[in-house]
Amino acid sequence: MRMNNRSLLKCAMLGTAGLGALIFAVTGPIAWAQNVPARYDVLILHGMVLDGTGSPGRAADVAIKDDKVVAVGDIPAGATATLVIDATGKYVTPGFIDTHSHAAPGIETSELAAAKPILLQGITTVAINPDGAGPADLAPQIAAIEKYVPGVNVLPQIGHNAVRTAVMGLTNRAPTAAEQARMEALVKAAMDLGAYGFSSGPFYIPGKYSKTPEIIGLAKVAARYPGAYYASHIRDESSYDVGVLGAIKELITISREAHLPGIVDHMKMLGPSVWGKSPEAIKLINDARAQGLQIWADQYPYAASGSSLQASLVPGWAQEGGQTAIAKRLQNPEQRGQIRKDMADNMTRRGGANAIMIRGYKADPSLDGKRLDEIAKARGQDPLDTAIDMLIKGGAGIVSFNMNEKDLELLMKQPWMMTCTDGALVTFGEGSEHPRAYGSFPRKLRHYVFERHVMSVEQAVHSMSGLAAQVFSIPNRGVLKPGNFADVLVFDPKTVSDVATYQKPHAYSVGMDYVFVNGKEAVAKGELTPQHYGRVLLRGH
């Protein structure tokens, strides 16, 4: 008990008896209040808590009040709650954070705002507008997401390709000084609004036409904002251009020059030409970190990537102007011949026609789920000509089987590796989606932790929660401790699993018994609840 001068003077005047009476008057009600049983909204009892820091799991109870975690440990006897969950034999963890999500624009619609396939993976926060994508003005996007209330927390980023398209279109040239200034102004406006970081995708047009100084200039704008970062689908994950090692070096250069943490998005060694280069890539990152740079990465736990026919096969010079311009070039016999020659090299990089599975071909959805060589054989064509015909008719998404498990597992074990889906949010059953959209996080747990023992469950959960919150500077999330927002999972290690496959990608993951978003039940007993409890998270708000 602290007493001011007036209280001490009064005690002196009252004498010893008066002092005792005053102490009783002060402490009596407090002691009485402490004996009143605590009342919570949620009590999760007898679970194995993995707090998201990577520390060993411990038996503990978790209490939630309003939208916060208020206790982790031994809950006093007699405590009560509106909802009491017996988590015996189950893990209790922070909600997972998807550091690379294509949930927008799906989450902007009333149909998909609930984000069911995301929540059933245990994901409670998604970072949108990766690969440099998204709108150049974030305000309408944020308003659209908030209109229907998202099922998960949404963290917006501002994309390089978005601002370059807004200022320069899809042209293959360097920006003028005035255009660079306009792009920088768009980045500043987005960061002022609350964007968490700056994303790029120089593998895709128009970012493909940028040079490193252009990106550095834009990254420097983001670097003015405490906690911001630079996340990139690097220029080359294979041997298209500068090569995967050269592309990682470019990201490190941008991070160094802009004084900004750098993140290699969905890190991989794509295609047989670069299989086995993961140790060299890891050394590049470790050396940069040893020099004091903050270099990180994320990864989805699949040996197949997802992209488009256009980005994967068409040479960069022929993509200028976008889909319509590509179709015209491919119908010009002279240009078609040159493009076809370059496409042959790119198909080899991807592992051949059998390694390419079509998904999302609007001109003929019956081809979704089929391999390119299979389609070509049925048509009596060379696979390159089949791909060209499809590109003329609007192109298609693809699943590309082009990674090596040894590289994937070695990268996964790195202490700087986070977890992502790189998945879209689409209408259930429509198109041939990559299974990562439904299963990435449970797959990492089931396949790589509990079955193959590639990493400990503590490290896996850390990569999915606390590490992501640290790298992205997300306050009061990612770690299970009093005072943090109550994004909390209860899942069964015996049943948590992905169900989606390449052949049947539309299948919800299982095993997430409870998912709390901002203290509310988003998933209860493995089923989605009707209400949405997510928020748009804006830096500084």
Coordinates of C-alpha atoms in Angstrom, one line a residue:
M1 CA 0.0 0.0 0.0
R2 CA 1.4 3.4 -0.9
M3 CA 0.4 6.4 1.3
N4 CA 0.8 10.0 0.5
N5 CA 2.0 12.7 3.0
R6 CA -1.6 13.6 4.0
S7 CA -2.4 9.9 4.9
L8 CA 0.8 9.6 7.0
L9 CA 0.0 12.8 8.9
K10 CA -3.5 11.5 9.6
C11 CA -2.1 8.2 10.9
A12 CA 0.2 10.0 13.2
M13 CA -2.7 12.0 14.6
L14 CA -4.8 8.8 15.0
G15 CA -2.1 6.8 16.7
T16 CA -1.5 3.0 16.4
A17 CA -5.2 2.0 16.6
G18 CA -6.1 4.6 14.0
L19 CA -3.4 3.3 11.7
G20 CA -4.7 -0.3 12.0
A21 CA -8.2 0.9 11.2
L22 CA -7.0 2.8 8.2
I23 CA -5.0 -0.2 6.9
F24 CA -8.1 -2.4 7.3
A25 CA -10.2 0.2 5.5
V26 CA -7.8 0.1 2.6
T27 CA -6.9 -3.6 2.4
G28 CA -10.1 -5.2 3.6
P29 CA -12.3 -4.6 0.5
I30 CA -9.3 -5.6 -1.8
A31 CA -8.7 -8.9 0.0
W32 CA -12.5 -9.6 -0.1
A33 CA -12.5 -8.8 -3.9
Q34 CA -9.6 -11.2 -4.5
N35 CA -11.7 -14.0 -3.0
V36 CA -14.5 -13.6 -5.4
P37 CA -14.3 -16.3 -8.1
A38 CA -13.1 -14.9 -11.5
R39 CA -15.6 -14.7 -14.3
Y40 CA -14.4 -15.2 -17.9
D41 CA -16.0 -15.5 -21.3
V42 CA -14.0 -18.6 -22.3
L43 CA -12.0 -21.1 -20.2
I44 CA -9.8 -23.6 -22.1
L45 CA -8.7 -26.2 -19.6
H46 CA -6.1 -29.0 -19.4
G47 CA -4.6 -28.3 -22.8
M48 CA -0.9 -28.4 -24.0
V49 CA -0.1 -24.8 -24.6
L50 CA 2.3 -23.9 -27.4
D51 CA 2.6 -20.1 -26.9
G52 CA 4.0 -19.3 -30.4
T53 CA 7.5 -18.3 -29.2
G54 CA 9.0 -21.7 -30.0
S55 CA 9.3 -22.6 -26.3
P56 CA 8.5 -26.1 -25.2
G57 CA 4.9 -26.9 -24.7
R58 CA 3.4 -26.8 -21.2
A59 CA 0.3 -28.0 -19.6
A60 CA -1.8 -24.8 -18.9
D61 CA -5.2 -23.3 -18.9
V62 CA -6.2 -20.3 -21.0
A63 CA -8.8 -17.6 -20.1
I64 CA -10.4 -15.2 -22.5
K65 CA -12.4 -12.1 -21.6
D66 CA -13.8 -9.8 -24.3
D67 CA -11.3 -9.8 -27.2
K68 CA -8.2 -10.5 -25.1
V69 CA -6.3 -13.4 -23.5
V70 CA -6.3 -12.6 -19.8
A71 CA -4.6 -15.6 -18.2
V72 CA -2.3 -18.4 -19.2
G73 CA -1.4 -20.9 -16.5
D74 CA -3.3 -22.3 -13.5
I75 CA -6.7 -20.7 -13.3
P76 CA -7.9 -20.2 -9.7
A77 CA -10.4 -22.8 -8.4
G78 CA -13.9 -21.6 -8.6
A79 CA -13.4 -19.5 -11.8
T80 CA -16.4 -19.7 -14.1
A81 CA -17.0 -18.9 -17.8
T82 CA -19.8 -18.7 -20.3
L83 CA -17.9 -21.4 -22.4
V84 CA -15.7 -24.0 -20.8
I85 CA -13.6 -26.2 -23.2
D86 CA -11.9 -29.4 -22.0
A87 CA -8.7 -29.5 -24.1
T88 CA -7.3 -32.7 -22.6
G89 CA -4.9 -34.3 -25.2
K90 CA -5.1 -31.3 -27.5
Y91 CA -2.8 -28.3 -28.4
V92 CA -3.8 -24.8 -27.5
T93 CA -1.9 -22.2 -29.7
P94 CA -2.1 -18.7 -31.1
G95 CA -4.1 -18.3 -34.3
F96 CA -2.0 -18.9 -37.4
I97 CA -0.9 -16.0 -39.6
D98 CA -0.8 -16.5 -43.4
T99 CA 2.0 -14.2 -44.6
H100 CA 1.2 -14.6 -48.3
S101 CA -2.5 -14.8 -49.1
H102 CA -4.5 -14.2 -52.3
A103 CA -7.7 -14.1 -50.3
A104 CA -8.5 -10.7 -51.9
P105 CA -10.7 -10.1 -53.9
G106 CA -12.7 -13.1 -52.6
I107 CA -12.9 -11.8 -49.1
E108 CA -14.4 -8.5 -50.4
T109 CA -17.6 -10.4 -51.4
S110 CA -20.6 -11.3 -49.2
E111 CA -20.3 -14.9 -50.5
L112 CA -16.7 -15.5 -49.4
A113 CA -16.2 -13.0 -46.5
A114 CA -16.6 -15.8 -44.0
A115 CA -13.3 -17.2 -45.2
K116 CA -14.3 -20.8 -44.3
P117 CA -11.3 -22.7 -46.0
I118 CA -8.9 -20.3 -44.3
L119 CA -10.4 -20.6 -40.8
L120 CA -10.6 -24.4 -41.0
Q121 CA -6.8 -24.3 -41.4
G122 CA -6.5 -22.4 -38.1
I123 CA -5.6 -19.2 -39.9
T124 CA -6.9 -16.1 -38.1
T125 CA -4.9 -13.4 -39.9
V126 CA -4.0 -13.0 -43.6
A127 CA -1.6 -10.6 -45.4
I128 CA -3.2 -9.6 -48.7
N129 CA -1.9 -8.0 -51.9
P130 CA 1.3 -10.1 -52.2
D131 CA 3.5 -10.4 -55.4
G132 CA 3.1 -6.7 -56.0
A133 CA -0.6 -7.2 -56.7
G134 CA -3.7 -5.5 -55.5
P135 CA -5.1 -2.0 -56.0
A136 CA -2.9 1.1 -56.2
D137 CA -5.4 2.8 -53.9
L138 CA -6.2 0.7 -50.8
A139 CA -9.1 2.7 -49.5
P140 CA -11.8 1.1 -51.7
Q141 CA -10.5 -2.3 -51.0
I142 CA -10.5 -1.8 -47.2
A143 CA -14.0 -0.4 -47.4
A144 CA -15.2 -3.4 -49.4
I145 CA -13.7 -5.8 -46.9
E146 CA -15.2 -4.0 -43.9
K147 CA -18.6 -3.9 -45.6
Y148 CA -19.2 -7.6 -45.1
V149 CA -17.0 -8.0 -42.0
P150 CA -14.2 -10.6 -42.7
G151 CA -14.1 -13.9 -41.0
V152 CA -10.4 -13.4 -40.3
N153 CA -8.2 -10.5 -39.6
V154 CA -6.9 -8.9 -42.8
L155 CA -3.5 -7.1 -43.1
P156 CA -3.2 -5.0 -46.4
Q157 CA 0.1 -4.4 -48.2
I158 CA 0.8 -2.0 -51.1
G159 CA 2.1 -3.7 -54.3
H160 CA 4.7 -2.5 -56.8
N161 CA 3.0 -4.0 -59.8
A162 CA -0.2 -2.2 -58.7
V163 CA 1.4 1.2 -58.5
R164 CA 3.5 0.7 -61.7
T165 CA 0.4 -0.3 -63.6
A166 CA -1.5 2.7 -62.3
V167 CA 1.2 5.1 -63.4
M168 CA 2.8 3.4 -66.5
G169 CA 0.5 0.6 -67.6
L170 CA 2.1 -2.6 -68.8
T171 CA 5.0 -0.9 -70.7
N172 CA 8.5 -2.4 -71.0
R173 CA 10.6 0.6 -70.1
A174 CA 12.1 2.4 -67.1
P175 CA 10.0 5.1 -65.4
T176 CA 10.7 8.8 -66.0
A177 CA 11.6 10.8 -62.9
A178 CA 8.0 12.1 -62.8
E179 CA 6.6 8.6 -63.0
Q180 CA 8.9 7.4 -60.3
A181 CA 7.7 10.3 -58.1
R182 CA 4.1 9.4 -58.8
M183 CA 4.7 5.8 -57.9
E184 CA 6.4 6.9 -54.7
A185 CA 3.4 9.1 -53.8
L186 CA 1.1 6.1 -54.2
V187 CA 3.2 4.0 -51.9
K188 CA 3.3 6.9 -49.4
A189 CA -0.5 7.3 -49.5
A190 CA -1.0 3.6 -48.9
M191 CA 1.5 3.5 -46.0
D192 CA -0.2 6.6 -44.5
L193 CA -3.5 4.8 -44.7
G194 CA -2.0 1.9 -42.7
A195 CA -0.5 -0.6 -45.1
Y196 CA 1.8 -2.9 -43.3
G197 CA 4.5 -3.3 -45.9
F198 CA 5.5 -3.0 -49.6
S199 CA 5.3 -6.1 -51.8
S200 CA 6.7 -6.8 -55.2
G201 CA 6.6 -9.4 -57.9
P202 CA 9.3 -8.7 -60.5
F203 CA 8.7 -12.2 -62.0
Y204 CA 5.3 -10.8 -63.3
I205 CA 4.6 -8.0 -65.6
P206 CA 4.9 -5.1 -65.3
G207 CA 7.3 -5.6 -62.4
K208 CA 9.4 -7.8 -64.7
Y209 CA 10.3 -4.6 -66.6
S210 CA 11.7 -2.8 -63.6
K211 CA 15.3 -2.5 -62.6
T212 CA 16.6 -2.7 -59.0
P213 CA 16.9 1.1 -58.4
E214 CA 13.3 1.6 -59.2
I215 CA 12.2 -0.9 -56.5
I216 CA 14.8 0.5 -54.0
G217 CA 13.3 4.0 -54.5
L218 CA 9.8 2.7 -53.6
A219 CA 11.0 0.6 -50.7
K220 CA 12.7 3.6 -49.2
V221 CA 9.3 5.3 -49.0
A222 CA 7.9 2.3 -47.0
A223 CA 11.0 2.3 -44.8
R224 CA 10.0 5.7 -43.3
Y225 CA 7.3 3.8 -41.4
P226 CA 8.3 2.0 -38.3
G227 CA 8.0 -1.8 -38.6
A228 CA 7.4 -1.8 -42.3
Y229 CA 9.0 -4.5 -44.6
Y230 CA 9.7 -5.5 -48.2
A231 CA 8.2 -8.8 -49.3
S232 CA 8.9 -10.1 -52.8
H233 CA 8.0 -12.9 -55.2
I234 CA 11.6 -12.6 -56.4
R235 CA 12.6 -12.0 -60.0
D236 CA 13.5 -15.6 -60.7
E237 CA 12.9 -18.8 -58.7
S238 CA 14.5 -20.9 -61.4
S239 CA 16.8 -20.1 -64.3
Y240 CA 14.7 -17.8 -66.4
D241 CA 16.7 -14.6 -66.1
V242 CA 19.1 -13.8 -63.2
G243 CA 18.6 -17.2 -61.6
V244 CA 17.2 -18.0 -58.2
L245 CA 20.5 -17.1 -56.4
G246 CA 20.8 -13.8 -58.3
A247 CA 17.2 -13.0 -57.4
I248 CA 17.8 -13.6 -53.7
K249 CA 20.9 -11.3 -54.0
E250 CA 18.7 -8.6 -55.5
L251 CA 16.3 -8.8 -52.6
I252 CA 19.2 -8.6 -50.2
T253 CA 20.5 -5.5 -52.0
I254 CA 17.1 -3.8 -51.9
S255 CA 16.8 -4.6 -48.1
R256 CA 20.3 -3.2 -47.5
E257 CA 19.9 0.0 -49.6
A258 CA 16.4 0.7 -48.4
H259 CA 17.1 -0.1 -44.7
L260 CA 14.1 -2.4 -44.7
P261 CA 13.6 -6.0 -43.6
G262 CA 13.4 -8.3 -46.7
I263 CA 11.2 -11.4 -47.2
V264 CA 11.7 -14.0 -49.9
D265 CA 8.1 -15.0 -50.6
H266 CA 7.1 -18.7 -51.0
M267 CA 10.8 -19.6 -51.3
K268 CA 11.6 -22.5 -53.5
M269 CA 14.0 -24.0 -56.0
L270 CA 11.8 -24.2 -59.1
G271 CA 12.6 -26.7 -61.8
P272 CA 15.3 -29.4 -62.3
S273 CA 17.9 -26.8 -63.4
V274 CA 18.1 -25.4 -59.8
W275 CA 17.3 -28.5 -57.7
G276 CA 19.9 -28.9 -55.0
K277 CA 20.7 -25.2 -54.8
S278 CA 18.9 -24.7 -51.5
P279 CA 22.2 -24.9 -49.4
E280 CA 23.6 -22.0 -51.5
A281 CA 20.4 -20.0 -51.1
I282 CA 20.4 -20.6 -47.4
K283 CA 24.1 -19.5 -47.1
L284 CA 23.2 -16.2 -49.0
I285 CA 20.5 -15.4 -46.4
N286 CA 22.6 -16.5 -43.4
D287 CA 25.5 -14.4 -44.6
A288 CA 23.3 -11.3 -45.0
R289 CA 21.8 -11.9 -41.5
A290 CA 25.3 -12.2 -40.1
Q291 CA 26.0 -8.7 -41.5
G292 CA 23.0 -7.4 -39.5
L293 CA 20.3 -7.4 -42.2
Q294 CA 16.9 -8.7 -41.5
I295 CA 16.2 -11.3 -44.2
W296 CA 13.3 -13.7 -43.8
A297 CA 11.3 -16.1 -46.0
D298 CA 8.0 -17.9 -46.1
Q299 CA 7.0 -21.2 -47.7
Y300 CA 4.0 -23.4 -48.5
P301 CA 4.4 -27.1 -47.8
Y302 CA 3.9 -28.5 -51.3
A303 CA 6.3 -29.7 -54.0
A304 CA 4.1 -28.1 -56.7
S305 CA 3.8 -24.4 -57.4
G306 CA 0.9 -22.5 -58.8
S307 CA 1.0 -19.8 -61.5
S308 CA -0.3 -19.2 -65.0
L309 CA 0.6 -20.4 -68.5
Q310 CA 1.4 -16.8 -69.4
A311 CA 3.9 -16.1 -66.6
S312 CA 5.4 -19.6 -66.7
L313 CA 5.9 -20.1 -70.4
V314 CA 5.7 -16.8 -72.3
P315 CA 9.0 -14.8 -72.5
G316 CA 8.9 -11.5 -70.7
W317 CA 9.4 -9.4 -73.9
A318 CA 6.3 -11.0 -75.4
Q319 CA 4.1 -10.3 -72.3
E320 CA 4.2 -6.5 -72.7
G321 CA 0.7 -5.1 -73.0
G322 CA -1.0 -8.0 -71.3
Q323 CA -3.2 -10.8 -72.5
T324 CA -4.7 -9.2 -75.5
A325 CA -1.3 -8.2 -76.8
I326 CA 0.1 -11.7 -76.2
A327 CA -2.8 -13.2 -78.2
K328 CA -2.1 -10.9 -81.2
R329 CA 1.6 -11.7 -81.2
L330 CA 0.9 -15.5 -81.1
Q331 CA -1.4 -15.1 -84.2
N332 CA 1.4 -13.4 -86.1
P333 CA 3.4 -16.2 -87.8
E334 CA 6.8 -14.5 -87.5
Q335 CA 6.3 -13.5 -83.8
R336 CA 4.7 -16.9 -83.0
G337 CA 7.9 -18.7 -84.1
Q338 CA 10.2 -16.7 -81.9
I339 CA 7.8 -16.9 -78.9
R340 CA 7.4 -20.6 -79.4
K341 CA 11.2 -21.1 -79.3
D342 CA 11.5 -19.3 -76.0
M343 CA 8.4 -21.1 -74.6
A344 CA 10.2 -24.5 -75.3
D345 CA 13.1 -23.4 -73.0
N346 CA 10.7 -22.3 -70.3
M347 CA 8.7 -25.6 -70.5
T348 CA 12.0 -27.4 -69.9
R349 CA 12.6 -25.2 -66.9
R350 CA 9.2 -26.2 -65.6
G351 CA 10.0 -29.9 -65.9
G352 CA 8.1 -30.6 -69.2
A353 CA 4.5 -30.8 -70.3
N354 CA 3.6 -33.6 -67.9
A355 CA 4.6 -31.3 -65.0
I356 CA 2.0 -28.8 -65.9
M357 CA -1.6 -29.3 -64.8
I358 CA -4.3 -26.9 -66.0
R359 CA -6.6 -25.1 -63.6
G360 CA -9.0 -22.3 -64.2
Y361 CA -9.2 -22.5 -68.0
K362 CA -12.4 -20.4 -68.6
A363 CA -12.5 -21.2 -72.4
D364 CA -13.0 -24.9 -71.6
P365 CA -13.4 -25.8 -67.9
S366 CA -13.5 -29.5 -68.7
L367 CA -9.7 -29.4 -69.1
D368 CA -9.2 -28.3 -65.5
G369 CA -7.2 -31.0 -63.6
K370 CA -5.6 -32.4 -66.8
R371 CA -1.9 -32.4 -67.6
L372 CA -0.8 -30.4 -70.6
D373 CA 0.7 -33.5 -72.4
E374 CA -2.5 -35.3 -71.9
I375 CA -4.5 -32.6 -73.5
A376 CA -2.0 -32.3 -76.4
K377 CA -2.2 -36.0 -77.0
A378 CA -6.0 -36.0 -77.2
R379 CA -5.7 -33.2 -79.8
G380 CA -2.9 -34.7 -81.7
Q381 CA -0.7 -31.7 -81.1
D382 CA 2.7 -30.8 -79.8
P383 CA 2.2 -29.6 -76.2
L384 CA 3.7 -26.2 -77.1
D385 CA 1.0 -25.6 -79.7
T386 CA -1.7 -26.7 -77.3
A387 CA -0.3 -24.1 -74.8
I388 CA -0.3 -21.4 -77.5
D389 CA -3.9 -22.2 -78.5
M390 CA -4.9 -21.9 -74.8
L391 CA -3.0 -18.6 -74.5
I392 CA -4.8 -17.2 -77.5
K393 CA -8.1 -18.1 -75.9
G394 CA -7.3 -16.2 -72.7
G395 CA -4.7 -18.4 -70.9
A396 CA -5.1 -20.5 -67.9
G397 CA -3.9 -21.0 -64.4
I398 CA -1.6 -24.0 -63.7
V399 CA -0.3 -26.2 -61.0
S400 CA 3.3 -26.9 -61.8
F401 CA 5.0 -30.0 -60.4
N402 CA 8.6 -28.7 -60.3
M403 CA 10.1 -28.9 -56.8
N404 CA 12.3 -31.3 -55.0
E405 CA 11.3 -32.6 -51.5
K406 CA 14.9 -32.4 -50.2
D407 CA 15.1 -28.7 -51.0
L408 CA 11.6 -28.1 -49.6
E409 CA 12.4 -29.8 -46.3
L410 CA 15.8 -28.2 -45.9
L411 CA 14.3 -24.7 -46.4
M412 CA 11.4 -25.5 -44.0
K413 CA 13.8 -26.2 -41.1
Q414 CA 15.5 -22.8 -41.2
P415 CA 14.8 -20.6 -38.2
W416 CA 13.9 -17.6 -40.4
M417 CA 11.2 -19.5 -42.4
M418 CA 7.6 -18.6 -41.9
T419 CA 4.5 -20.4 -43.3
C420 CA 2.1 -19.3 -46.0
T421 CA -0.6 -20.6 -48.3
D422 CA -0.1 -18.5 -51.5
G423 CA -3.7 -19.6 -51.9
A424 CA -6.8 -17.8 -53.3
L425 CA -10.3 -17.7 -51.7
V426 CA -12.7 -19.1 -54.3
T427 CA -16.2 -20.5 -54.5
F428 CA -16.1 -24.1 -53.2
G429 CA -16.1 -26.6 -56.1
E430 CA -15.4 -24.1 -58.8
G431 CA -12.3 -24.6 -61.0
S432 CA -9.2 -26.7 -60.2
E433 CA -7.6 -24.8 -57.4
H434 CA -4.2 -25.6 -55.9
P435 CA -4.8 -27.6 -52.7
R436 CA -2.7 -25.1 -50.8
A437 CA -5.7 -22.8 -50.6
Y438 CA -7.4 -25.4 -48.3
G439 CA -4.7 -27.3 -46.7
S440 CA -1.3 -25.6 -46.2
F441 CA -1.1 -25.2 -42.5
P442 CA -2.7 -28.5 -41.4
R443 CA -0.5 -30.2 -44.0
K444 CA 2.6 -28.8 -42.5
L445 CA 1.6 -30.2 -39.1
R446 CA 0.4 -33.6 -40.3
H447 CA 2.9 -34.4 -43.0
Y448 CA 6.1 -32.7 -41.9
V449 CA 5.7 -32.6 -38.1
F450 CA 3.7 -35.6 -36.9
E451 CA 4.5 -38.0 -39.7
R452 CA 7.9 -37.2 -41.1
H453 CA 9.4 -35.4 -38.1
V454 CA 11.1 -32.7 -40.2
M455 CA 10.7 -30.2 -37.4
S456 CA 9.3 -30.0 -33.9
V457 CA 5.7 -29.0 -33.3
E458 CA 7.0 -26.0 -31.3
Q459 CA 9.1 -24.7 -34.3
A460 CA 6.2 -25.3 -36.7
V461 CA 3.7 -23.4 -34.6
H462 CA 6.3 -20.6 -34.1
S463 CA 6.7 -20.4 -37.9
M464 CA 3.0 -20.0 -38.2
S465 CA 2.3 -17.5 -35.5
G466 CA 4.9 -15.7 -33.3
L467 CA 7.6 -15.5 -36.0
A468 CA 5.2 -14.0 -38.5
A469 CA 3.9 -11.4 -35.9
Q470 CA 7.5 -10.5 -35.2
V471 CA 8.6 -10.1 -38.8
F472 CA 5.4 -8.2 -39.8
S473 CA 5.4 -6.1 -36.6
I474 CA 1.8 -7.1 -35.8
P475 CA 1.2 -5.8 -32.3
N476 CA -0.4 -8.1 -29.6
R477 CA -0.9 -11.1 -31.9
G478 CA 1.0 -14.3 -32.7
V479 CA 1.9 -15.2 -29.1
L480 CA -0.4 -16.6 -26.4
K481 CA 0.0 -14.4 -23.4
P482 CA -2.1 -12.1 -21.2
G483 CA -3.0 -8.8 -22.9
N484 CA -2.7 -10.1 -26.4
F485 CA -5.7 -10.4 -28.7
A486 CA -7.5 -13.7 -28.3
D487 CA -6.8 -15.3 -31.7
V488 CA -6.6 -18.9 -30.3
L489 CA -6.7 -22.4 -31.6
V490 CA -7.6 -25.7 -30.0
F491 CA -6.7 -28.7 -32.2
D492 CA -6.2 -32.4 -31.9
P493 CA -2.7 -33.7 -33.0
K494 CA -4.3 -37.0 -33.8
T495 CA -6.8 -35.7 -36.3
V496 CA -5.6 -32.3 -37.7
S497 CA -4.9 -32.9 -41.4
D498 CA -5.3 -31.5 -44.9
V499 CA -7.8 -33.3 -47.1
A500 CA -7.4 -31.4 -50.4
T501 CA -5.4 -33.1 -53.1
Y502 CA -4.3 -32.0 -56.6
Q503 CA -7.0 -34.2 -58.1
K504 CA -9.7 -33.0 -55.6
P505 CA -8.5 -29.6 -54.3
H506 CA -11.9 -28.4 -53.0
A507 CA -11.8 -30.2 -49.6
Y508 CA -11.8 -28.5 -46.2
S509 CA -9.1 -29.4 -43.7
V510 CA -10.1 -31.2 -40.4
G511 CA -9.0 -31.2 -36.8
M512 CA -9.4 -27.6 -35.8
D513 CA -11.9 -28.1 -33.0
Y514 CA -12.0 -24.4 -31.9
V515 CA -10.8 -21.3 -33.6
F516 CA -11.3 -18.0 -31.8
V517 CA -10.9 -14.7 -33.6
N518 CA -10.7 -11.6 -31.4
G519 CA -12.1 -13.7 -28.5
K520 CA -15.1 -15.0 -30.4
E521 CA -15.9 -18.5 -31.6
A522 CA -15.3 -18.6 -35.4
V523 CA -15.1 -22.4 -35.4
A524 CA -16.8 -24.5 -32.7
K525 CA -16.5 -28.3 -32.5
G526 CA -15.0 -28.3 -36.0
E527 CA -17.8 -26.3 -37.6
L528 CA -17.9 -22.7 -38.8
T529 CA -20.1 -20.4 -36.8
P530 CA -22.5 -17.9 -38.5
Q531 CA -20.9 -14.7 -37.4
H532 CA -17.7 -13.0 -38.7
Y533 CA -15.2 -11.6 -36.1
G534 CA -12.2 -10.5 -38.2
R535 CA -10.9 -7.0 -38.5
V536 CA -8.9 -5.0 -41.0
L537 CA -5.6 -4.4 -39.3
L538 CA -3.9 -1.1 -40.2
R539 CA -0.4 -0.1 -39.0
G540 CA -0.6 2.5 -36.3
H541 CA -4.4 2.1 -35.8

